Coordinates of C-alpha atoms and ligand atoms in Angstrom, one line a residue:
X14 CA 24.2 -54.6 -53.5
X15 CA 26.0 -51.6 -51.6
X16 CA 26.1 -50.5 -55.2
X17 CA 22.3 -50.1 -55.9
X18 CA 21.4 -47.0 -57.5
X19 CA 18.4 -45.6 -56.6
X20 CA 18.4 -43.0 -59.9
X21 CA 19.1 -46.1 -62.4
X22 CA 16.3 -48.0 -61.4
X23 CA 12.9 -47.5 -62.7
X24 CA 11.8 -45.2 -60.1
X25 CA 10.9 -42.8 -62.6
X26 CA 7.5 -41.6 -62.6
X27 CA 6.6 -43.4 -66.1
X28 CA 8.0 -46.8 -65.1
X29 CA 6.3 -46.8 -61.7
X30 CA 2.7 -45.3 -63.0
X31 CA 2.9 -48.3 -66.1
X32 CA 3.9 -51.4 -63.3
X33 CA 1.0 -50.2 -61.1
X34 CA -1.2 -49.5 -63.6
X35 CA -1.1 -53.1 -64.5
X36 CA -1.1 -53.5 -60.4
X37 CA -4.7 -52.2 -59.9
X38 CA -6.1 -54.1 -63.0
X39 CA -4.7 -57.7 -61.7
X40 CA -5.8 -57.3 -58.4
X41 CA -9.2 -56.7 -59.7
X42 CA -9.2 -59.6 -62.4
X43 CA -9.5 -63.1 -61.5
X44 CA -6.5 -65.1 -61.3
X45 CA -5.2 -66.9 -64.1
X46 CA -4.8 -70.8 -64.1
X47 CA -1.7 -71.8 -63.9
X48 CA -1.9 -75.3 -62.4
X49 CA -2.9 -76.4 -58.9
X50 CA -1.5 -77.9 -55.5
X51 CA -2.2 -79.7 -52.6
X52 CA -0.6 -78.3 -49.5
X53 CA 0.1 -80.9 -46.9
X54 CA -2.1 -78.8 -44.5
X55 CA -3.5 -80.6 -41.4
X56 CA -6.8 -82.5 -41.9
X57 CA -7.1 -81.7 -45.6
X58 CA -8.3 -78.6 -47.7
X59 CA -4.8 -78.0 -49.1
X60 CA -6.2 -77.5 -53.0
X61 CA -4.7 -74.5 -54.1
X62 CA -4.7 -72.8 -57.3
X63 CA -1.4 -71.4 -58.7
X64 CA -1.0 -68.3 -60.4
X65 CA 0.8 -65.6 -62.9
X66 CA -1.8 -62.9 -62.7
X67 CA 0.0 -60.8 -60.0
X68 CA 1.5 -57.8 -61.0
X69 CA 5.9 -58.3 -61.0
X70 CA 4.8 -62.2 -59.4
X71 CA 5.7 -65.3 -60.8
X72 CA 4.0 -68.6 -59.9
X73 CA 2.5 -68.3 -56.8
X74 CA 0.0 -70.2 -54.7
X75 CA -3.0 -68.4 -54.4
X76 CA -4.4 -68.5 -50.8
X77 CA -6.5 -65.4 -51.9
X78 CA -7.5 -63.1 -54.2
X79 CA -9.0 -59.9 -52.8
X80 CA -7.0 -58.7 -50.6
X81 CA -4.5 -60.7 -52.8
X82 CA -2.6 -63.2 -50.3
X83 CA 0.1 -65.2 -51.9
X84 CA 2.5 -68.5 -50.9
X85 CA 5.5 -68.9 -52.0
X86 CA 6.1 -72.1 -53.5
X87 CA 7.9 -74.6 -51.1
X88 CA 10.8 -75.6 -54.2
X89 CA 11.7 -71.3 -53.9
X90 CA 13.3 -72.2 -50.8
X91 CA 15.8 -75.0 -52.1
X92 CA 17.5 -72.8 -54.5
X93 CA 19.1 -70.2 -52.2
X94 CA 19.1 -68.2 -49.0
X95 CA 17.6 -64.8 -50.8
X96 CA 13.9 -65.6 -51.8
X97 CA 13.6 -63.9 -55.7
X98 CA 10.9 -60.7 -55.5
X99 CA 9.2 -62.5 -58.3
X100 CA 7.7 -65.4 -55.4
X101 CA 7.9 -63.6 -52.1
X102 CA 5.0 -64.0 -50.5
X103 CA 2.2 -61.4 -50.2
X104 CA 0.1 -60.4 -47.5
X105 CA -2.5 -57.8 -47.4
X106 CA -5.5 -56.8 -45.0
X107 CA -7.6 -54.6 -46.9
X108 CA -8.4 -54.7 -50.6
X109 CA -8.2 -50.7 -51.0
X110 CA -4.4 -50.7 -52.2
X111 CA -3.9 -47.8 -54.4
X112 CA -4.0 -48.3 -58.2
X113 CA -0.4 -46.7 -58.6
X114 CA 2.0 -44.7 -56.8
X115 CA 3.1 -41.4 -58.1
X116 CA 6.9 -41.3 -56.8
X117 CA 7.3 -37.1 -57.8
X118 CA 4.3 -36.7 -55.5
X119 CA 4.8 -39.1 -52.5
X120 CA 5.7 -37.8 -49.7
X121 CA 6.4 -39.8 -46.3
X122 CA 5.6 -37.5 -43.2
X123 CA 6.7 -38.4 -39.5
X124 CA 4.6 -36.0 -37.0
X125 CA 3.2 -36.2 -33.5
X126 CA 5.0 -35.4 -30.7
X127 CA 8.1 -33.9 -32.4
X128 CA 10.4 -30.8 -32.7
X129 CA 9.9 -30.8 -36.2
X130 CA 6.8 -32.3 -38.5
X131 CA 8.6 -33.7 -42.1
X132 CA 7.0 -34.1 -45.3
X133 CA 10.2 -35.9 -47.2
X134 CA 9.8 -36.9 -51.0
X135 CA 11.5 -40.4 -52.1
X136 CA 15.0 -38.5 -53.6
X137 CA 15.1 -36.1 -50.1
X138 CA 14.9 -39.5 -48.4
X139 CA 17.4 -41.9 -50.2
X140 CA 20.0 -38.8 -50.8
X141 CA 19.9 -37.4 -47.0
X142 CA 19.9 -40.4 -44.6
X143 CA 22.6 -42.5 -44.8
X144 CA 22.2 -46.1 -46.8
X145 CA 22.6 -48.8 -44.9
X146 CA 21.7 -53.0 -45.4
X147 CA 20.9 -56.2 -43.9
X148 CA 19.3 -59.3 -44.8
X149 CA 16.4 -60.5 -42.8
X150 CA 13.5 -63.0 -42.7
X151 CA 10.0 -61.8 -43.1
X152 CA 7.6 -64.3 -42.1
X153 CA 4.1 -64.0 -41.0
X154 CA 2.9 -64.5 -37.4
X155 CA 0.6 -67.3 -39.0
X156 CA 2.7 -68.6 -40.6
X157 CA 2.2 -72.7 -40.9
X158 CA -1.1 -71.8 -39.2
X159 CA -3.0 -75.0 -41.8
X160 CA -1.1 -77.1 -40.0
X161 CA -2.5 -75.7 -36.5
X162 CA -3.9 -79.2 -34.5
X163 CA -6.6 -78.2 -33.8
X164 CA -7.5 -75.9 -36.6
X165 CA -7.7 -72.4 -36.5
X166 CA -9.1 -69.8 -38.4
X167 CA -7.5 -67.3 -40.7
X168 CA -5.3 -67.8 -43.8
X169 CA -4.4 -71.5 -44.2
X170 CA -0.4 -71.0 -45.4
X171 CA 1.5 -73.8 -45.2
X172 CA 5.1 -73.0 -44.4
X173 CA 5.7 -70.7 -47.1
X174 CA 4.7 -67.5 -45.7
X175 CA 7.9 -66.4 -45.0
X176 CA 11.1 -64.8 -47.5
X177 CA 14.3 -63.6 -46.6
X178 CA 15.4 -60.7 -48.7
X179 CA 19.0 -58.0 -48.4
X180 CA 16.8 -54.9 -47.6
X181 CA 18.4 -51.6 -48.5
X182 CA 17.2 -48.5 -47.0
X183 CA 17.8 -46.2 -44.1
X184 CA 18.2 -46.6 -40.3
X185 CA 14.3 -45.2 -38.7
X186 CA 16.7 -43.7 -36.2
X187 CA 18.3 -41.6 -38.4
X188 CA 14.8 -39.9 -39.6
X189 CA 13.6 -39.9 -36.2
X190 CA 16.3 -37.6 -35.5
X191 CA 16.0 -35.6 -37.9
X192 CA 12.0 -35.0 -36.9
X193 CA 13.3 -34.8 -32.7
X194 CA 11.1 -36.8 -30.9
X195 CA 10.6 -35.1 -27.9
X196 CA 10.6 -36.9 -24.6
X197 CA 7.5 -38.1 -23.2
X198 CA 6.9 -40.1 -26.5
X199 CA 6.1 -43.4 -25.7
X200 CA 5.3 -45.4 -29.2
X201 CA 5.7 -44.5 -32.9
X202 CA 2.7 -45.4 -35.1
X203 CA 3.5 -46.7 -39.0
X204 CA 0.7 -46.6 -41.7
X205 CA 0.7 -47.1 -45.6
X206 CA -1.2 -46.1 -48.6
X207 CA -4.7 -48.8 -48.6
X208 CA -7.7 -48.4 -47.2
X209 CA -10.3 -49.7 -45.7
X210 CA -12.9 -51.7 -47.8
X211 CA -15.7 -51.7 -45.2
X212 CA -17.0 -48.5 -43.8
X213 CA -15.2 -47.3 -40.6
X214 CA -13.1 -50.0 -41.0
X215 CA -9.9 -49.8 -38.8
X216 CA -7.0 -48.8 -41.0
X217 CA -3.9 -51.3 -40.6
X218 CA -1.6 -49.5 -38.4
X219 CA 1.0 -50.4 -36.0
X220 CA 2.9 -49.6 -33.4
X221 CA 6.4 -50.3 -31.7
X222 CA 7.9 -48.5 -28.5
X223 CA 10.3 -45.5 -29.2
X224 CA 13.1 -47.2 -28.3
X225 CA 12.5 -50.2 -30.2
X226 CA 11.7 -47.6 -33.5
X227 CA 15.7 -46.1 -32.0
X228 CA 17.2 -49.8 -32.2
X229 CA 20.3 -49.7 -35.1
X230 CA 18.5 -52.5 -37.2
X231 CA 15.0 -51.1 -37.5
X232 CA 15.1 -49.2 -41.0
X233 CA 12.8 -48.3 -43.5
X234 CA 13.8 -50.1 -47.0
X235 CA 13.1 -48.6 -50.7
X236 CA 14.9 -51.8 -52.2
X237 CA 14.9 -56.0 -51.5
X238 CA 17.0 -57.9 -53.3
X239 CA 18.7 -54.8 -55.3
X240 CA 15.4 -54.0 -57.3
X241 CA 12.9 -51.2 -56.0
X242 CA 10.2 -53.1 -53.8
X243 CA 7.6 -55.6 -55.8
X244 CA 4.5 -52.9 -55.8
X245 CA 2.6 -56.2 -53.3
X246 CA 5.6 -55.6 -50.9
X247 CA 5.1 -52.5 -50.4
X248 CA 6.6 -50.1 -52.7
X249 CA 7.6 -47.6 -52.3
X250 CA 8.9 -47.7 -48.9
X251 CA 8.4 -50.7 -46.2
X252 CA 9.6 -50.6 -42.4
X253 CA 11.8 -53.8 -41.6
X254 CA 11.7 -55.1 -38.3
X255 CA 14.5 -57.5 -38.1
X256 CA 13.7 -60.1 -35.7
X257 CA 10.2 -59.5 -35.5
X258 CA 6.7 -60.8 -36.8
X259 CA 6.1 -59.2 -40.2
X260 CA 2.8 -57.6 -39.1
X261 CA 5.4 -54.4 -37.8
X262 CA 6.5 -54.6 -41.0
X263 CA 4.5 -51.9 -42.5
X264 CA 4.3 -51.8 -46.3
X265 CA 3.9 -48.8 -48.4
X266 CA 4.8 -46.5 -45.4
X267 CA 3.3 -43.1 -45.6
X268 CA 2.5 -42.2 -41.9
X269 CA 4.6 -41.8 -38.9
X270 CA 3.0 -40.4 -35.6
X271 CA 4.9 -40.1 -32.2
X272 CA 2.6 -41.0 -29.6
X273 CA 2.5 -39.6 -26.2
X274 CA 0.2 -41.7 -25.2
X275 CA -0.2 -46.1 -26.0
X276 CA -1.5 -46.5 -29.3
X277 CA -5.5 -47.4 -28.8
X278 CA -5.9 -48.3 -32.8
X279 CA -7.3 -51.8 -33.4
X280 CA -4.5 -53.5 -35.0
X281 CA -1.7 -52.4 -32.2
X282 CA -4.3 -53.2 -29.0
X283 CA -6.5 -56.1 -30.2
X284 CA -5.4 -57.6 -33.4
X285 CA -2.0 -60.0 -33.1
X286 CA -2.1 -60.5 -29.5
X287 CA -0.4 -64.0 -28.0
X288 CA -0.9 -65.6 -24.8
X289 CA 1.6 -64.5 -22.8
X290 CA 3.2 -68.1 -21.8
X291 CA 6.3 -69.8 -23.2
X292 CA 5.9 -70.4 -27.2
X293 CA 2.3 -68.6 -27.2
X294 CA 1.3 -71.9 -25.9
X295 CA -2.1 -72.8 -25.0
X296 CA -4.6 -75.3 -24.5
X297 CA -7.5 -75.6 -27.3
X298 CA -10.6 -74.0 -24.8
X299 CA -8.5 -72.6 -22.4
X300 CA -9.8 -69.4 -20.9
X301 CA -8.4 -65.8 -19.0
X302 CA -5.1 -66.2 -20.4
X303 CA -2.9 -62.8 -20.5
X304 CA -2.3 -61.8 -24.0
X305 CA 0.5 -59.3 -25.3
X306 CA 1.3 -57.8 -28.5
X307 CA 2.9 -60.8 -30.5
X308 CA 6.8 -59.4 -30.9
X309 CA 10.1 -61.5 -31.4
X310 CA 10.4 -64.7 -33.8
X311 CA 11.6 -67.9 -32.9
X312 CA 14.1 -70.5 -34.2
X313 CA 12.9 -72.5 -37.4
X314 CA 14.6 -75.1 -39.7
X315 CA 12.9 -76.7 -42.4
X316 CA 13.8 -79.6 -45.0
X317 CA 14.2 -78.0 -48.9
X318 CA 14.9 -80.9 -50.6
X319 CA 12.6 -83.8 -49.5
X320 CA 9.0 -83.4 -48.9
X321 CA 7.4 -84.4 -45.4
X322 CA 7.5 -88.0 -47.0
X323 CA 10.2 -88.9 -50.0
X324 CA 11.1 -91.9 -51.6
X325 CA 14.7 -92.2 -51.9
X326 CA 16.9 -95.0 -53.0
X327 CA 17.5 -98.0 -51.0
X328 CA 21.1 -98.9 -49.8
X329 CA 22.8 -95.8 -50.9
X330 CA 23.8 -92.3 -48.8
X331 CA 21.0 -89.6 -48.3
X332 CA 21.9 -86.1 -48.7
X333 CA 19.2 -83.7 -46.8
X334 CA 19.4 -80.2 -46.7
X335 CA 17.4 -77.2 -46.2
X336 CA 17.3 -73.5 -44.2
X337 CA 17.2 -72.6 -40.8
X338 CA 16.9 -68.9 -38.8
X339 CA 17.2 -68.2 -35.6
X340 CA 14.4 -65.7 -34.6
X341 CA 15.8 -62.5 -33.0
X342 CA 19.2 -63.9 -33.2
X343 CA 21.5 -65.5 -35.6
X344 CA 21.7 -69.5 -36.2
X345 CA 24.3 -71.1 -33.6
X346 CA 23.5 -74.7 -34.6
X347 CA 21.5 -77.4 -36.8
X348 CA 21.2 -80.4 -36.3
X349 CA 19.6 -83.8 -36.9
X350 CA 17.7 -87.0 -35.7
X351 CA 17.2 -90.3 -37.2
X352 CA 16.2 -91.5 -33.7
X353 CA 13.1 -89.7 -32.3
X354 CA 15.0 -87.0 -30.9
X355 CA 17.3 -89.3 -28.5
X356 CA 20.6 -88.2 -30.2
X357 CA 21.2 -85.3 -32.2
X358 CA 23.9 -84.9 -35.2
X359 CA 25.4 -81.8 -36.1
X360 CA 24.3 -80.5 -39.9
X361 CA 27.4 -78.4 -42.2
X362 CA 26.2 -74.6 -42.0
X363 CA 26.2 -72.6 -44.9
X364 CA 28.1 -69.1 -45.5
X365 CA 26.4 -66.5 -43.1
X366 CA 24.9 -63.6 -44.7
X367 CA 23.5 -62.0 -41.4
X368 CA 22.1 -63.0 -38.4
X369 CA 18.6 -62.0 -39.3
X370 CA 18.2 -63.9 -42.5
X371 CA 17.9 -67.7 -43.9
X372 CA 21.5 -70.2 -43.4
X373 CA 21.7 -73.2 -45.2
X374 CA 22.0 -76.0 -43.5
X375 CA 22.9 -79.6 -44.9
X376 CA 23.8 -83.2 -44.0
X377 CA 24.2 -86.6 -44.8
X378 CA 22.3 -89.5 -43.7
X379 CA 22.9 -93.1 -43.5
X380 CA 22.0 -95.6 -46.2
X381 CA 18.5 -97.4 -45.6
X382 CA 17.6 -100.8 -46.7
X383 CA 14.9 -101.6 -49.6
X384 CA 11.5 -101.7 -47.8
X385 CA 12.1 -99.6 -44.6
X386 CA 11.4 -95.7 -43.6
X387 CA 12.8 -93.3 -41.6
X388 CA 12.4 -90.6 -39.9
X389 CA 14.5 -87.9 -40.1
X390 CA 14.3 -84.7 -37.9
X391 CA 16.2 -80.9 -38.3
X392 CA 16.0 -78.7 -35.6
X393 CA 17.2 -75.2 -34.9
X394 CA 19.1 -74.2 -31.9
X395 CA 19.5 -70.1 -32.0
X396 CA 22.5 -68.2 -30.6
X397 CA 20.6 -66.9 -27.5
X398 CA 20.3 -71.3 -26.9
X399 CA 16.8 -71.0 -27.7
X400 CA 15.9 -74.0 -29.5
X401 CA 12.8 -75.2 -30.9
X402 CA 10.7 -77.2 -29.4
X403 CA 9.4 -81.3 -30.0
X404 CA 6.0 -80.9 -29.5
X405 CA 3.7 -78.1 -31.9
X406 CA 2.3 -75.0 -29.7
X407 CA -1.2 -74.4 -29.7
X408 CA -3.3 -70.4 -29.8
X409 CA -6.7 -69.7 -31.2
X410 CA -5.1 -67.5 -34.2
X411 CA -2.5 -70.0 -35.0
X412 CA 0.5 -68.2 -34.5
X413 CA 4.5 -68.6 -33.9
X414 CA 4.8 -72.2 -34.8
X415 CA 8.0 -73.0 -34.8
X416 CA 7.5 -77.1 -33.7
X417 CA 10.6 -79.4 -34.9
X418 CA 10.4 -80.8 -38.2
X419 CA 10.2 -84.4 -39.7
X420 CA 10.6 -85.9 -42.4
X421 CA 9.9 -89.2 -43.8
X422 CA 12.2 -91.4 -46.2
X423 CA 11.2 -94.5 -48.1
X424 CA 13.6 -96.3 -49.5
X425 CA 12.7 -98.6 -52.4
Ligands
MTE3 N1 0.5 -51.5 -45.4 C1 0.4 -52.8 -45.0 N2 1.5 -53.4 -44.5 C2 1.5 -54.6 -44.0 C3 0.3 -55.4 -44.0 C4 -0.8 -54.8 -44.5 O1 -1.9 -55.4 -44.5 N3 -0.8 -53.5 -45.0 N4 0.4 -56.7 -43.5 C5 1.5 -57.0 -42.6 C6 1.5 -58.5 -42.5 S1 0.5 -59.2 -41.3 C7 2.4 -59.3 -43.1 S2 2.5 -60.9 -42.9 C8 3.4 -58.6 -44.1 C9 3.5 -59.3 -45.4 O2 4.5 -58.8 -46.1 P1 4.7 -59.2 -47.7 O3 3.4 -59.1 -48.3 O4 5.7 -58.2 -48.2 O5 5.2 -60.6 -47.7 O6 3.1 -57.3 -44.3 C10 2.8 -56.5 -43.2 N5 2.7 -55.1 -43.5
MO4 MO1 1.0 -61.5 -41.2

């Protein structure tokens, strides 16, 4: 992908006004049936619709329509470590995302407490900072949250509100420099193109501390997966966070303000906040608990190829596989249990393609007789030694699960 080509691709203005053209009349229309599901959410209420109707989308599971939130179908996640632009997931907070984007006219300005205010169009951009790459997982802070025991409100996602994607862009460092933030700056705000649908409204913006805006990863990517951005993802220009929540992951970035004072907006102070005890852990009804902004992910691994239960044939060898990440970190081990958690087995890791993004993991377990089940477990261990943990954590928004999973295999 180091050979993407900004000019080749269909960045021109005619392309991009015809794709989002058809952008702003799907997201008004109702979605088209394409079949249903039943996510294995807890308690019930997993009926989904799936659907085509979303501009540059494939099948999707529609969680909902306006603002247009989309799951990425579970079976995505067998087929490789790069999730396909066509079923990434979508998440959006207001409905007021523009029509179209006119690329000779969009401009992304960084301002504030700077040397120098810039106004950059999308060629001044991608021909004066340097390109650089990485793969990385963006996954929802509620992501899993249907499965939240006690239930929670907010979108019900099963487990597929997450993607990993090669993200090609520039380092925010690089245009930070080139603005000079001067010292005394304390955050740097991010804000893209939609609007607010209900008057005086907050508009989504969010913040991250200087130096965390300075770290070598952070960048700000005008291609995933080799292909300008899927117009729901955020074209033309989304921040990556690698590491963190996707919430900082702004999505059709247009705005960036250095702060000289903390960021008081309503989605930075009051809006993703996490109890501030190990695994955002709480009891249901517990009160006066310090929260924080929510910030780093966690370790995850996840079965691809059998469902939470499978029947599998009796008396021969089981072959389970799946992905794993590591959080903030890369993967350091995978393993699994066919005993409750009493002994673990190391799983074969698959190639690395960067510590921030998806590794496959598989491995093979023992024959089981006609009639019987078992339980098999795949857990994550992360190269910091974090690993995750056997019992699910519990917070009022359902956020950062990251609980060990199980399946079930019946063998007939
Ligand atoms: N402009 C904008 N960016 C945004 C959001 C949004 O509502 N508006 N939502 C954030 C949240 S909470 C998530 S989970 C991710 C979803 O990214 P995706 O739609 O590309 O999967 O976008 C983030 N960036
Ligand atoms: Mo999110």
């Amino acid at each position: 992908m180091s050979s993407f080509d900004f000019d080749q691709h269909a960045l021109t203005r005619r392309a991009l006004l015809r794709g989002a053209g058809t952008a702003g009349a799907a997201l008004m229309a109702a979605p088209a049936w394409a079949g249903a599901i039943d996510l294995p959410l807890y308690g019930g209420g997993g009926e989904r619709e799936m659907t085509t109707a979303f501009p540059q989308k494939g099948k999707m599971i529609l969680q909902r329509t306006r603002p247009p939130l989309l799951e990425t179908p579970w079976e995505t996640f067998d087929k490789g470590v790069f999730t396909p632009n066509d079923q990434f997931y979508v998440r959006w907070h207001w409905a007021g995302i523009p029509g179209s984007v006119d690329v000779d006219t969009f401009r992304l300005k960084v301002h504030g407490n700077v040397e120098r205010e810039l106004s950059l169009s999308l060629s001044e951009l991608v021909r004066k900072l340097p390109r650089v790459e990485l793969a990385a997982v963006n996954q929802c802070s509620g992501n899993s949250r249907g499965l939240f025991d006690p239930r929670v409100p907010g979108a019900q996602w099963a487990n597929g509100a997450m993607g990993n994607a090669k993200w090609t862009g520039f380092r925010l460092k690089d245009l930070l420099d080139s603005a000079g933030v001067k010292a005394g700056s304390v955050q740097v705000r991010f804000a893209g193109l939609e609007t607010p649908v209900i008057d005086g409204g907050p508009h989504f913006k969010k913040s991250l501390s200087v130096d965390h805006a300075r770290d070598d990863d952070v960048m700000v990517a005008y291609a995933m997966n080799g292909e300008p951005l899927p117009f729901l993802n955020g074209f033309p220009l989304r921040l990556i966070v690698p590491g963190w929540y996707a919430t900082y992951w702004m999505k059709m970035l247009a705005d960036i303000e250095i702060l000289d004072t903390p960021d008081e907006n309503f989605w930075t102070k009051k809006a993703y906040l996490i109890p501030d005890t190990p695994g955002a852990n709480i009891k249901p009804g517990e009160k006066d608990v310090k929260m924080i902004p929510i910030n780093r992910m966690v370790p995850r691994s996840f079965f691809t190829n059998v469902a939470p239960v499978a029947n599998v044939k009796a008396s021969a060898p089981n072959a389970v596989r799946g992905i794993a990440f590591g959080g903030d970190c890369g993967v350091a081990k995978v393993e699994t249990s066919v005993d409750g958690g009493h002994s673990w087995q190391a799983a074969q890791l698959g190639a690395d393609e960067g510590k921030y993004g998806f590794r496959k993991w598989n491995a093979n377990i023992a024959s089981i007789d006609a009639g019987k089940r078992l339980s098999v477990m795949v857990r994550c261990t992360n190269t910091d030694g974090e690993v995750q943990p056997d019992k699910p954590n519990w917070n009022p928004s359902g956020f950062m699960r990251n609980v060990i999973e199980t399946v079930d295999l019946v063998a007939a």
